[in-house]
Coordinates of C-alpha atoms in Angstrom, one line a residue:
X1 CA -7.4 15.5 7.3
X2 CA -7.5 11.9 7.9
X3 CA -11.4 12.0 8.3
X4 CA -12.7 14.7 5.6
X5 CA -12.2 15.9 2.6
X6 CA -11.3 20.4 2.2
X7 CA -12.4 22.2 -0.7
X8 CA -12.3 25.8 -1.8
X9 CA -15.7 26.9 -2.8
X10 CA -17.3 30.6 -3.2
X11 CA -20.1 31.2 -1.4
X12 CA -22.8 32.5 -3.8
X13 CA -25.1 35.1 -1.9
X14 CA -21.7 37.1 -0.7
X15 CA -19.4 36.2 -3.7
X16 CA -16.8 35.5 -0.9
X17 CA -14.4 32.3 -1.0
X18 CA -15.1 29.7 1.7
X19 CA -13.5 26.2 2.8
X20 CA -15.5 23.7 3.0
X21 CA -14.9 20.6 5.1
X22 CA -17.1 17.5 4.1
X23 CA -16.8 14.3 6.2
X24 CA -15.4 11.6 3.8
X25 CA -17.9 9.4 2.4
X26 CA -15.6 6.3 3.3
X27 CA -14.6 7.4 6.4
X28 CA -18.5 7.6 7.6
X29 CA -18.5 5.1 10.5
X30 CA -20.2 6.1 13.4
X31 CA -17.3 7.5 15.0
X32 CA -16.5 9.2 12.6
X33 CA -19.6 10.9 12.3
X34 CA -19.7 11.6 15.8
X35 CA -16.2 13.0 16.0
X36 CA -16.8 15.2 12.8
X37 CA -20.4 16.8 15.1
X38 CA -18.2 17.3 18.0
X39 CA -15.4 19.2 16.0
X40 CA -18.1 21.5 14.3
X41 CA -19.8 21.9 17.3
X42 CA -16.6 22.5 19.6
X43 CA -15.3 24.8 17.0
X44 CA -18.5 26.6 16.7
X45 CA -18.6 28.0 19.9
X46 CA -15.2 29.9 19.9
X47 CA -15.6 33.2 19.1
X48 CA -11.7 34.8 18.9
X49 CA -9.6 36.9 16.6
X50 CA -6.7 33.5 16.2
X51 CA -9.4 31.0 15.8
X52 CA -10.2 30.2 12.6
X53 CA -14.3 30.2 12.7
X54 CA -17.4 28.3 11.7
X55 CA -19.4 30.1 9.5
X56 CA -22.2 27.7 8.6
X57 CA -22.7 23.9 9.2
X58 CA -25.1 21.4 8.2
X59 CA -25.5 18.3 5.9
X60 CA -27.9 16.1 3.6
X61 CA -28.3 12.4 2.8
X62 CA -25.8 11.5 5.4
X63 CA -23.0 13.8 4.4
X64 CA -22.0 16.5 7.0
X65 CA -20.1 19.6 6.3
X66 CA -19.2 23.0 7.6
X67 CA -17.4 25.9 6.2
X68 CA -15.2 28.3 7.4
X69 CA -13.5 31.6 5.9
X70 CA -10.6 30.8 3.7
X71 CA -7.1 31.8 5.1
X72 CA -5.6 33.3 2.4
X73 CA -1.9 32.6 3.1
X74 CA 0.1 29.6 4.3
X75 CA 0.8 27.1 7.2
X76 CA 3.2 27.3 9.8
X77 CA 4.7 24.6 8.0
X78 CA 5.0 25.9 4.8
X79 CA 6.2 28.7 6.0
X80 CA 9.1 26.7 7.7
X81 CA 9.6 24.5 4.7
X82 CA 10.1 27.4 2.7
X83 CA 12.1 29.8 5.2
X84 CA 13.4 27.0 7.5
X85 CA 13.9 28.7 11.4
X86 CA 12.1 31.6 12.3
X87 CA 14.4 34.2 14.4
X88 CA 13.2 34.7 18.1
X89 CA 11.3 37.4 17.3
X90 CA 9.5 36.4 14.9
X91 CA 8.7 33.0 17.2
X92 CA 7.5 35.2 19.6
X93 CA 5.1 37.1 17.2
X94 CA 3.4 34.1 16.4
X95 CA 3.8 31.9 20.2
X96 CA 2.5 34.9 21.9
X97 CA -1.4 35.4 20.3
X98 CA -2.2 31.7 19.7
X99 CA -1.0 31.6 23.8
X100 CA -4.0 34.0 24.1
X101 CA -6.2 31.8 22.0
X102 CA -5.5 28.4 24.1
X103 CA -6.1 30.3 27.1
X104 CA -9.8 31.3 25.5
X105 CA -10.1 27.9 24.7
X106 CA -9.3 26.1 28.0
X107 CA -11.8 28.8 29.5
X108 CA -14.2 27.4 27.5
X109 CA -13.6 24.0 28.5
X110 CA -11.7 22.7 25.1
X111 CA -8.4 21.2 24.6
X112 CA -7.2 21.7 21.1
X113 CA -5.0 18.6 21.4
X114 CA -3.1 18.6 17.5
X115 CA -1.3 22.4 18.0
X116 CA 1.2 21.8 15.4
X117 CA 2.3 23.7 12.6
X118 CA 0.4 22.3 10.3
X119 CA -3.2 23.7 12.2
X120 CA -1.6 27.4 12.4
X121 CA -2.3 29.1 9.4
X122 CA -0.7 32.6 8.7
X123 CA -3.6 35.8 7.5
X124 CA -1.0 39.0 6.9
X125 CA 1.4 37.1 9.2
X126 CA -0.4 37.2 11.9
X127 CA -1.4 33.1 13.3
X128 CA -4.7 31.0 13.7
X129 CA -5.5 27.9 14.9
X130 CA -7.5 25.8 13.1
X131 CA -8.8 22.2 12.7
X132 CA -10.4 21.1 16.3
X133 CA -11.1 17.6 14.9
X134 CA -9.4 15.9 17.9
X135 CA -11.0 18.9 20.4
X136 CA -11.4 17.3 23.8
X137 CA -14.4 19.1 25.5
X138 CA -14.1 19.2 29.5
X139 CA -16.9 21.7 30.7
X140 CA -18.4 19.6 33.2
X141 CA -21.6 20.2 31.3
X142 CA -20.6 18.5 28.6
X143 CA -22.1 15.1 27.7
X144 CA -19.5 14.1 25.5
X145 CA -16.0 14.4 26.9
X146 CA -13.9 13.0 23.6
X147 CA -14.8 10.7 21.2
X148 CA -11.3 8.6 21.2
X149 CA -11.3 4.8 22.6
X150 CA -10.0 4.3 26.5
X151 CA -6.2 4.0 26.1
X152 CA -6.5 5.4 22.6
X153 CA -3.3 7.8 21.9
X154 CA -4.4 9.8 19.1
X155 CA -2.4 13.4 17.9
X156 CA 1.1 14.3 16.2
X157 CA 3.9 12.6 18.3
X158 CA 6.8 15.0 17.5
X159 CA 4.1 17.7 19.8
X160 CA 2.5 15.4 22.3
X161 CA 3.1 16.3 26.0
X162 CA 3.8 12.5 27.8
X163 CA 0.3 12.5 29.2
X164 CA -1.3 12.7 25.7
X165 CA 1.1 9.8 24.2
X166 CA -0.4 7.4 26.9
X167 CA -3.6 8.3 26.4
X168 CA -4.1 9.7 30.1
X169 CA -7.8 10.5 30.9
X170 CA -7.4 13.7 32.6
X171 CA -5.2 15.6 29.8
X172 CA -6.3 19.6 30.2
X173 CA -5.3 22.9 29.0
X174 CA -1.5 22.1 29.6
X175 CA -1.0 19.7 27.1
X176 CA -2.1 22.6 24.6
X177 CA 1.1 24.2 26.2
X178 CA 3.3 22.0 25.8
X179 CA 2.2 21.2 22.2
X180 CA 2.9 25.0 21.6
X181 CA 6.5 25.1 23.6
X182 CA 7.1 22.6 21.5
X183 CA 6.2 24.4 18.1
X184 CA 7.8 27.2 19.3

């Protein structure tokens, strides 16, 4: 991603392979930092079958990391690189669980906000959303409500609902709709 840095790695006490995703070094500014936290955090607490989870996080000297299971399989988008259109049902097969998920994840008060191809990863064909490094979190318990700039339009333009290309403050669970209508 534009922030981190992803690596393979095997985990040692379970001799199991892992992702880990390290925030960049050089990308380190403050809100970066802050926006890397709130992804680990945000993705932390979603607990569900098509969300790719966080199986340990932490960090040392400054550089924060967290790991995840590794997908073994492809994108979305490789997929449609390599196959180009998917028939109907097929699109449905994949639309239809990651619908579930976003509906988990607006219950819990997140907004994915970057559903794209690129962020659903294929295990046995069946789809996963993954990378929550632009999350929005809008439980009205939460301190921190996104860390982008006021007017700050940040996402993959080609899936963007209008509300999330100007930036509008009050973007919710149905821009994660539209982002996947317009995967689908």
């Amino acid at each position: 991603g534009g922030m981190s840095r992803v690596y393979l790695a095997t985990e040692r006490g379970l001799a199991r392979k892992v992702v880990v995703k390290v925030l960049a070094p050089e990308l380190g500014q403050r809100v970066n930092v802050e926006r890397f936290r709130q992804e680990i955090e945000t993705a932390a607490t979603l607990q569900h079958p098509q969300i790719v989870p966080v199986l340990h996080a932490g960090g040392e000297d400054g550089m924060r990391y967290y790991v995840m299971p590794f997908i073994a399989g492809e994108s979305l988008r490789a997929r449609l690189q390599r196959e180009g259109r998917l028939d109907g049902r097929e699109v449905l097969h994949l639309v239809a669980p990651l619908a579930r998920a976003l509906a988990y994840e607006h219950r819990q008060g997140i907004v994915h906000r970057d559903v794209k191809p690129e962020n659903i990863l294929l295990s046995e064909g069946e789809p996963m959303l993954a990378d929550f490094g632009i999350a929005k979190v809008v439980r009205e318990d939460a301190s921190a409500t996104g860390l982008t700039s006021a007017g700050m339009s940040i996402g993959t333009v080609t899936y963007m609902p209008p509300e999330q290309v100007v930036a509008d403050p009050g973007i919710d669970g149905r821009a994660d709709v539209y982002s996947l209508a317009a995967v689908a």
